[in-house]
Amino acid sequence: MKKFLLFTAVFLLISTSIFAQEPQKLTSNEIYEKIQKLNFLGTALYIAAHPDDENTRLIAYLSNKVKARTGYLSLTRGDGGQNLIGPEIRELLGVIRTQELLAARNIDGGEQFFTRANDFGYSKHPDETLKIWNKEKVLSDVVWAIRNFKPDVIINRFNHETPGTTHGHHTSSAMLSVEAFEMANDSTKYNAQLENTSLWKPKRLFFNTSSWFYGDNTAFEIASKDFTKLNVGVYYPLKGLSNNELASMASSQHLCQGFGRVTTRGAQTEYLKFLKGDTLKDSNDIFSGINTTWNRIKGGGEIGDILYDIEENFDFVNPSKHIVKLLKAYQKIELLEDSHWRKIKETQIKEIIEACAGLYLEVSASSASGTPNSNMDVNFEVLNRSDVAMVLASIESKIDKKRFVKEATLSDNKKNEFKETITLETDQYSDPYWLREPSELGMYTVSNPLLIGMPETPRPAKIDFNLVMEGIPITITKDVVRRYAESDKGEIYEPFQIMPLITTKLKNKVLIFADEMPKKVSVVVKAGANFTSGIVTLQVPENWQITPSEKVFNIEQKNDQQTIDFLVTAPKNESVGKLKVVATSNGKNYTKELVEINYSHIPKQSVLLISEAKIVRLNIKKVGDKIGYIKGAGDAVPESLRQIGYNVVEINPLEINATNLKKFDAIVLGIRAYNVVEELKFKQKFLLEYVKNGGNMIVQYNTNRGVDVDAPFKLRLSRDRVTDELSNVFILDQSHELLNFPNKITEEDFKGWVQERGLYFPDAWDENFTPILSMYDKGELPKSGSLLIAKYGKGNYMYTGLSFFRELPAGVSGAYRLFANMLSVGKKK
């Protein structure tokens, strides 16, 4: 039972601590809305597959209109998608999308959860999805989420009855939800979970359907007669916003997916198809027949008598007048036998009491990070902005159990500031917990079962403020944060991080050796504390050589860096392996790289990855030198091409003209360039003129939604893709120059590809285009639009949906050889 209570406390803390590093400053309207939510004892869980799959309109409606505790269970963190705002892909993209989901929930009022499923990329059928994901593990995570969150109603985003008609991840999320609906209350299913949670039986399961799932409006209109209909376009006078506006603002947090959008207003209907559970008594109320009042729980009636009166007679001018009654209700909540509701309502009412008192509690570290077992100075600010009798009895650091007795009377609007020193007694870092252990293709590894489902790693540095209000003791917990100001940005809050004493970084994650000449490899060593010293060594496979074998570093100041150079010599023959960095100080090895992700719309993220690079001895030939690269949605292709000796210059689209393109041996457009670079439609004439005069132009994939790549000949983009990276690739014309100069390309060059073959292939083109390759996924017809080339004037225009943006950073030898040929085509003397 103790384990269950501990988990419930941590689960609640994480699920309600969205953007916890910045103190909430609630208006009277917001306090009143939280009292309304405090008085509603109903829960809804929305389930889908990815970030951006969630219906923010429905989540916002349930949270803000119905006042239900509402969660979104995203089976993945969106790791397999593309990034429109930066170069991060895979696990780093998953970190960004996790934070964007939290930002969305911060706006629409929901809570966020995940499974261990890894978004491995597009899947065409749930059979493939569930094989790669490990169905049993993901299903257990869905059951775990239901048992912990205990929803009365569950709503699926996708249809479980139509496998193969949409993304396999989508259908799988619904299929797993349907299975888990019954399993969550079955003690024979995943019974090891019951040491830390309890069985739960949801009342109803719905499918959030629409005309999209029916193909045409007529069929949908007929079917929808039996659906639950919710008008989610309601207006909230306390917010000055409609639910649709709120939902649009939430969706717009998914910036790395290009989901920024204008707000909308007006009536809008959401449709819910009943799937399982108790029959609705009111067809338009998904909670009908479910007791959502305080009388739902034993001992709740007395609490409701107090809190309903506060809601009915709330004083918007002076909310502090309600504190005495709120404290009385708080005492009764603490005595509830139902541990699930006790923890939820205890958290909610503490937040309301704190806001009603205008209570400001902050603990800010002198630095944004610290190392394990080091001392850290922290600054405290305590301010009571009400006439409520209040005493700060003590503060206690939860990380080292230090208790500081204060017995300070908190007078109205009199600020109390003081400084203490705490010790960071922990061996755990603040990095994303799901990235700490080696992962599988479809699953992250999480050894601690209590962490599964949480959006973030729990912050270890927390402070308890032990207060006495009107004679009643109450403890409010705050995370340690870092607060500072920059002259051009103003006040900034950052999460306080516990990081290693030493981190190292290799500039390139893939090192390509095209010959046996030694290559300089630089290691950047960063210190997490003052006066840090040690040695650095590189570990490489047999037959690779490192000079020297080790080097010493000395860094005097925290966060300072020192660059150390080694010479690495590749073997004569082709070879692939790992180069790992090990820094040693005081007998301890440090093997992590610190990756910081810092965008204005999410909190700063610190990610620890293994400090290593893939090393590839590649026999490759190339012709030409200077490559112009026009950046699209963001990829690492330019750096990859530099690895094999090309001089890559990134071109500002605004500066494209007929003259400055002449100096390049080839022009490459980054992924989705025509989707995201508006200027290209004005500069296309110069690009095509460059080709006509003898240049090579390579256009990488674009999505087919409302975009025209304006090729020199007819070219129609589609949604065709080949998702199986192991699928057979057939060469259509063995004699074509593109496959023979300067490198001979064979089927062997398509081994070792990652995640997919390619995406958004053209499905129709002019006869001037020559298709080079054919490929297909199981059960489908061959697709020959992955790589097209056309002679245009004296030059060559190439369009490719092959996923070079994944293969080159992954060090796939065949992808490098093929791309070198594309850059070199037509240059054979």
Coordinates of N, CA, C and O in Angstrom, one line a residue, residues 663-771:
K663 N 28.8 29.5 -59.8 CA 30.0 29.0 -59.2 C 29.9 27.7 -58.6 O 30.8 27.1 -58.2
F664 N 28.7 27.1 -58.6 CA 28.4 25.8 -57.9 C 28.5 24.7 -59.0 O 27.9 24.8 -60.1
D665 N 29.0 23.5 -58.5 CA 29.0 22.3 -59.4 C 27.7 21.6 -59.3 O 27.4 20.9 -60.2
A666 N 26.9 21.9 -58.3 CA 25.6 21.3 -58.1 C 24.8 22.1 -57.1 O 25.4 22.7 -56.2
I667 N 23.5 22.1 -57.2 CA 22.6 22.8 -56.3 C 21.7 21.7 -55.7 O 21.1 20.9 -56.4
V668 N 21.6 21.7 -54.3 CA 20.8 20.7 -53.6 C 19.7 21.5 -52.8 O 20.1 22.4 -52.1
L669 N 18.5 21.1 -52.9 CA 17.4 21.6 -52.1 C 17.1 20.7 -50.9 O 16.9 19.5 -51.1
G670 N 17.1 21.2 -49.7 CA 16.8 20.4 -48.5 C 15.4 19.9 -48.5 O 14.5 20.3 -49.3
I671 N 15.1 19.1 -47.5 CA 13.8 18.4 -47.5 C 12.7 19.5 -47.2 O 12.9 20.5 -46.5
R672 N 11.6 19.3 -47.9 CA 10.4 20.2 -47.8 C 10.7 21.6 -48.1 O 10.0 22.5 -47.6
A673 N 11.7 21.9 -48.9 CA 12.1 23.3 -49.2 C 10.9 24.1 -49.8 O 10.7 25.2 -49.4
Y674 N 10.2 23.4 -50.7 CA 9.1 24.2 -51.4 C 7.9 24.3 -50.5 O 7.0 25.1 -50.7
N675 N 7.9 23.5 -49.4 CA 6.8 23.6 -48.4 C 7.0 24.8 -47.5 O 6.0 25.4 -47.0
V676 N 8.3 25.1 -47.2 CA 8.5 26.0 -46.1 C 9.2 27.3 -46.5 O 9.3 28.3 -45.8
V677 N 9.8 27.3 -47.7 CA 10.6 28.5 -48.2 C 9.7 29.2 -49.2 O 9.7 28.9 -50.4
E678 N 9.0 30.2 -48.8 CA 8.1 31.0 -49.7 C 8.9 31.6 -50.9 O 8.3 31.7 -52.0
E679 N 10.1 32.0 -50.6 CA 10.8 32.8 -51.6 C 11.2 31.9 -52.9 O 11.4 32.5 -54.0
L680 N 11.1 30.6 -52.7 CA 11.5 29.8 -53.9 C 10.6 29.9 -55.1 O 11.1 29.8 -56.2
K681 N 9.3 30.3 -54.9 CA 8.5 30.4 -56.0 C 8.9 31.6 -56.9 O 8.5 31.7 -58.1
F682 N 9.6 32.6 -56.3 CA 10.1 33.7 -57.0 C 11.5 33.5 -57.6 O 11.9 34.2 -58.5
K683 N 12.2 32.5 -57.1 CA 13.5 32.2 -57.5 C 13.7 31.0 -58.4 O 14.8 30.7 -58.9
Q684 N 12.6 30.3 -58.6 CA 12.6 29.0 -59.4 C 13.2 29.3 -60.8 O 13.9 28.4 -61.3
K685 N 12.9 30.4 -61.4 CA 13.4 30.7 -62.8 C 14.9 30.7 -62.8 O 15.5 30.2 -63.8
F686 N 15.5 31.2 -61.8 CA 17.0 31.2 -61.8 C 17.5 29.8 -61.6 O 18.6 29.5 -62.2
L687 N 16.9 29.0 -60.8 CA 17.3 27.7 -60.5 C 17.2 26.8 -61.8 O 18.2 26.1 -62.2
L688 N 16.1 26.9 -62.5 CA 16.0 26.2 -63.8 C 16.9 26.7 -64.9 O 17.4 25.9 -65.7
E689 N 17.2 28.0 -64.8 CA 18.1 28.5 -65.8 C 19.5 28.0 -65.5 O 20.3 27.6 -66.4
Y690 N 19.9 27.8 -64.2 CA 21.1 27.2 -63.8 C 21.2 25.8 -64.4 O 22.3 25.4 -64.9
V691 N 20.2 25.0 -64.3 CA 20.2 23.7 -64.9 C 20.3 23.7 -66.4 O 21.1 23.0 -67.0
K692 N 19.6 24.6 -67.0 CA 19.5 24.7 -68.5 C 20.9 25.0 -69.0 O 21.3 24.5 -70.1
N693 N 21.7 25.7 -68.2 CA 23.0 26.1 -68.6 C 24.1 25.1 -68.3 O 25.3 25.3 -68.5
G694 N 23.7 23.9 -67.7 CA 24.6 22.8 -67.5 C 24.8 22.4 -66.1 O 25.7 21.5 -65.8
G695 N 24.0 22.9 -65.2 CA 24.2 22.6 -63.8 C 23.4 21.3 -63.4 O 22.4 20.9 -64.1
N696 N 23.7 20.7 -62.2 CA 22.9 19.6 -61.7 C 22.1 20.2 -60.5 O 22.6 20.9 -59.6
M697 N 20.9 19.8 -60.4 CA 20.0 20.3 -59.4 C 19.3 19.1 -58.8 O 18.6 18.3 -59.5
I698 N 19.4 18.9 -57.5 CA 18.7 17.8 -56.8 C 17.7 18.4 -55.8 O 18.0 19.2 -55.0
V699 N 16.5 17.9 -56.0 CA 15.4 18.4 -55.1 C 15.0 17.2 -54.3 O 14.6 16.1 -54.8
Q700 N 15.1 17.3 -53.0 CA 14.7 16.3 -52.0 C 13.2 16.4 -51.7 O 12.6 17.4 -52.0
Y701 N 12.7 15.4 -51.0 CA 11.2 15.3 -50.9 C 10.5 16.5 -50.4 O 11.0 17.2 -49.6
N702 N 9.3 16.7 -50.9 CA 8.4 17.7 -50.4 C 7.0 17.0 -50.1 O 6.7 16.0 -50.8
T703 N 6.3 17.4 -49.2 CA 4.9 16.9 -49.0 C 4.1 17.3 -50.2 O 4.3 18.4 -50.8
N704 N 3.0 16.6 -50.4 CA 2.2 16.9 -51.6 C 1.0 17.8 -51.3 O 0.1 18.0 -52.1
R705 N 1.0 18.4 -50.1 CA -0.2 19.2 -49.7 C 0.0 20.6 -50.2 O 0.7 21.4 -49.6
G706 N -0.7 21.0 -51.3 CA -0.8 22.4 -51.8 C 0.6 22.9 -52.2 O 0.9 24.1 -51.9
V707 N 1.5 22.1 -52.8 CA 2.8 22.6 -53.1 C 3.1 22.2 -54.6 O 2.7 21.1 -55.1
D708 N 3.8 23.1 -55.3 CA 4.2 22.8 -56.6 C 5.7 23.1 -56.7 O 6.2 24.2 -56.4
V709 N 6.5 22.0 -57.0 CA 7.9 22.1 -57.0 C 8.4 22.8 -58.3 O 9.5 23.0 -58.5
D710 N 7.4 23.0 -59.2 CA 7.7 23.7 -60.5 C 8.9 23.1 -61.2 O 9.8 23.8 -61.6
A711 N 8.8 21.8 -61.4 CA 9.9 21.1 -62.2 C 9.8 21.6 -63.6 O 8.8 22.1 -64.1
P712 N 10.9 21.3 -64.4 CA 10.9 21.8 -65.8 C 9.9 21.0 -66.6 O 9.6 21.5 -67.7
F713 N 9.5 19.8 -66.2 CA 8.5 19.0 -66.9 C 7.5 18.6 -65.9 O 7.7 18.7 -64.7
K714 N 6.4 18.1 -66.4 CA 5.3 17.7 -65.5 C 5.8 16.7 -64.4 O 6.4 15.7 -64.8
L715 N 5.4 16.9 -63.2 CA 5.8 16.1 -62.1 C 4.7 16.2 -61.0 O 4.5 17.3 -60.5
R716 N 4.1 15.1 -60.7 CA 3.0 15.1 -59.7 C 3.4 14.3 -58.4 O 3.7 13.1 -58.5
L717 N 3.4 15.1 -57.3 CA 3.8 14.4 -56.0 C 2.6 13.7 -55.5 O 1.4 14.0 -55.8
S718 N 2.9 12.6 -54.7 CA 1.8 11.8 -54.1 C 2.2 11.5 -52.7 O 3.2 12.0 -52.2
R719 N 1.4 10.7 -52.0 CA 1.7 10.2 -50.7 C 2.4 8.9 -50.7 O 2.5 8.2 -49.6
D720 N 2.8 8.4 -51.9 CA 3.4 7.1 -52.0 C 4.7 7.1 -51.2 O 5.5 8.0 -51.2
R721 N 4.9 6.0 -50.5 CA 6.2 5.8 -49.7 C 6.4 4.3 -49.6 O 5.5 3.5 -49.7
V722 N 7.7 4.0 -49.2 CA 8.1 2.7 -48.9 C 8.6 2.7 -47.5 O 9.7 3.3 -47.3
T723 N 7.9 2.1 -46.6 CA 8.3 2.3 -45.2 C 9.2 1.2 -44.7 O 9.9 1.4 -43.6
D724 N 9.3 0.1 -45.4 CA 10.2 -1.0 -44.9 C 11.6 -0.7 -45.4 O 11.9 -0.8 -46.6
E725 N 12.5 -0.4 -44.5 CA 13.9 -0.1 -44.9 C 14.6 -1.3 -45.4 O 15.7 -1.2 -46.0
L726 N 14.0 -2.5 -45.3 CA 14.6 -3.8 -45.8 C 14.0 -4.2 -47.1 O 14.4 -5.3 -47.6
S727 N 13.1 -3.4 -47.6 CA 12.4 -3.9 -48.8 C 13.4 -3.9 -50.0 O 14.4 -3.2 -50.0
N728 N 13.1 -4.8 -50.9 CA 14.0 -5.0 -52.1 C 14.0 -3.8 -53.0 O 12.9 -3.1 -53.2
V729 N 15.2 -3.4 -53.5 CA 15.3 -2.3 -54.4 C 15.8 -2.9 -55.8 O 16.8 -3.6 -55.8
F730 N 15.0 -2.5 -56.8 CA 15.4 -3.0 -58.1 C 15.9 -1.9 -59.0 O 15.2 -0.8 -59.1
I731 N 17.0 -2.1 -59.7 CA 17.6 -1.1 -60.6 C 16.9 -1.3 -61.9 O 16.9 -2.3 -62.5
L732 N 16.3 -0.2 -62.4 CA 15.6 -0.2 -63.7 C 16.5 -0.2 -64.9 O 16.1 -0.7 -66.0
D733 N 17.6 0.5 -64.8 CA 18.5 0.6 -66.0 C 19.9 0.5 -65.5 O 20.5 1.5 -65.0
Q734 N 20.4 -0.7 -65.6 CA 21.8 -0.9 -65.1 C 22.9 -0.1 -65.7 O 23.9 0.2 -65.2
S735 N 22.6 0.4 -67.0 CA 23.6 1.1 -67.7 C 23.5 2.6 -67.5 O 24.4 3.3 -68.1
H736 N 22.6 3.1 -66.8 CA 22.4 4.6 -66.7 C 23.6 5.2 -66.0 O 24.2 4.6 -65.0
E737 N 24.1 6.3 -66.5 CA 25.3 6.9 -65.9 C 25.2 7.2 -64.4 O 26.1 7.0 -63.7
L738 N 24.0 7.5 -64.0 CA 23.8 7.9 -62.5 C 24.2 6.7 -61.6 O 24.5 6.9 -60.5
L739 N 24.1 5.5 -62.2 CA 24.4 4.3 -61.4 C 25.8 3.7 -61.6 O 26.2 2.7 -61.0
N740 N 26.6 4.4 -62.5 CA 27.9 3.9 -62.8 C 29.0 4.9 -62.7 O 30.2 4.4 -62.7
F741 N 28.7 6.1 -62.5 CA 29.8 7.1 -62.4 C 29.6 8.1 -61.3 O 28.5 8.6 -61.2
P742 N 30.6 8.3 -60.5 CA 31.9 7.7 -60.5 C 31.9 6.4 -59.7 O 33.0 5.7 -59.6
N743 N 30.8 6.0 -59.1 CA 30.7 4.8 -58.3 C 29.7 3.8 -58.9 O 28.7 4.2 -59.4
K744 N 30.0 2.5 -58.9 CA 29.1 1.5 -59.4 C 28.1 1.2 -58.3 O 28.4 0.8 -57.2
I745 N 26.8 1.5 -58.6 CA 25.7 1.3 -57.6 C 25.1 -0.1 -57.9 O 24.6 -0.3 -59.1
T746 N 24.9 -0.9 -56.9 CA 24.2 -2.2 -57.0 C 23.2 -2.3 -55.9 O 23.1 -1.4 -55.0
E747 N 22.5 -3.4 -55.9 CA 21.5 -3.7 -54.8 C 22.2 -3.7 -53.4 O 21.6 -3.4 -52.4
E748 N 23.5 -4.0 -53.4 CA 24.2 -4.0 -52.1 C 24.2 -2.6 -51.4 O 24.3 -2.5 -50.2
D749 N 24.2 -1.6 -52.2 CA 24.2 -0.2 -51.7 C 22.9 0.1 -50.9 O 22.9 1.2 -50.3
F750 N 21.9 -0.7 -51.0 CA 20.7 -0.4 -50.3 C 20.5 -1.3 -49.0 O 19.4 -1.4 -48.5
K751 N 21.6 -1.9 -48.6 CA 21.6 -2.6 -47.3 C 22.0 -1.7 -46.2 O 22.8 -0.8 -46.4
G752 N 21.4 -1.9 -45.1 CA 21.7 -1.1 -43.9 C 21.0 0.2 -43.8 O 21.4 1.1 -43.0
W753 N 20.0 0.5 -44.6 CA 19.2 1.7 -44.6 C 18.4 1.7 -43.3 O 18.1 0.6 -42.7
V754 N 18.0 2.9 -42.8 CA 17.3 3.0 -41.5 C 16.0 3.6 -41.7 O 15.7 4.5 -42.6
Q755 N 15.0 3.2 -41.0 CA 13.7 3.7 -40.8 C 12.8 3.5 -42.0 O 11.6 3.1 -41.9
E756 N 13.3 3.8 -43.2 CA 12.4 3.8 -44.4 C 13.3 3.8 -45.6 O 14.5 4.1 -45.6
R757 N 12.7 3.6 -46.8 CA 13.3 3.8 -48.0 C 13.1 5.3 -48.5 O 14.0 5.9 -48.9
G758 N 11.9 5.7 -48.4 CA 11.6 7.1 -48.8 C 10.1 7.4 -48.7 O 9.3 6.5 -48.3
L759 N 9.8 8.6 -49.1 CA 8.4 9.1 -48.8 C 8.0 10.2 -49.8 O 8.9 10.8 -50.4
Y760 N 6.7 10.3 -50.0 CA 6.1 11.3 -50.9 C 6.8 11.2 -52.3 O 7.2 12.2 -52.9
F761 N 6.8 10.0 -52.8 CA 7.3 9.8 -54.2 C 6.3 10.4 -55.2 O 5.1 10.4 -55.0
P762 N 6.8 10.9 -56.3 CA 5.9 11.3 -57.4 C 5.2 10.0 -58.0 O 5.8 8.9 -57.9
D763 N 4.0 10.1 -58.4 CA 3.3 9.0 -59.0 C 2.9 9.2 -60.5 O 2.4 8.3 -61.1
A764 N 3.3 10.4 -61.0 CA 3.1 10.6 -62.4 C 4.1 11.7 -62.9 O 4.4 12.6 -62.1
W765 N 4.7 11.5 -64.1 CA 5.7 12.4 -64.5 C 5.8 12.4 -66.1 O 5.3 11.5 -66.7
D766 N 6.4 13.4 -66.6 CA 6.6 13.6 -68.0 C 7.6 12.5 -68.5 O 8.5 12.1 -67.8
E767 N 7.5 12.2 -69.8 CA 8.4 11.2 -70.4 C 9.8 11.6 -70.4 O 10.7 10.8 -70.6
N768 N 10.1 12.9 -70.2 CA 11.5 13.4 -70.1 C 12.2 12.9 -68.9 O 13.4 12.9 -68.8
F769 N 11.4 12.5 -67.9 CA 12.0 11.9 -66.7 C 12.3 10.4 -66.9 O 11.5 9.7 -67.5
T770 N 13.4 10.0 -66.3 CA 13.8 8.6 -66.3 C 13.8 8.1 -64.9 O 14.5 8.6 -64.0
P771 N 12.9 7.1 -64.6 CA 12.9 6.5 -63.3 C 14.2 5.6 -63.1 O 14.5 4.9 -64.1

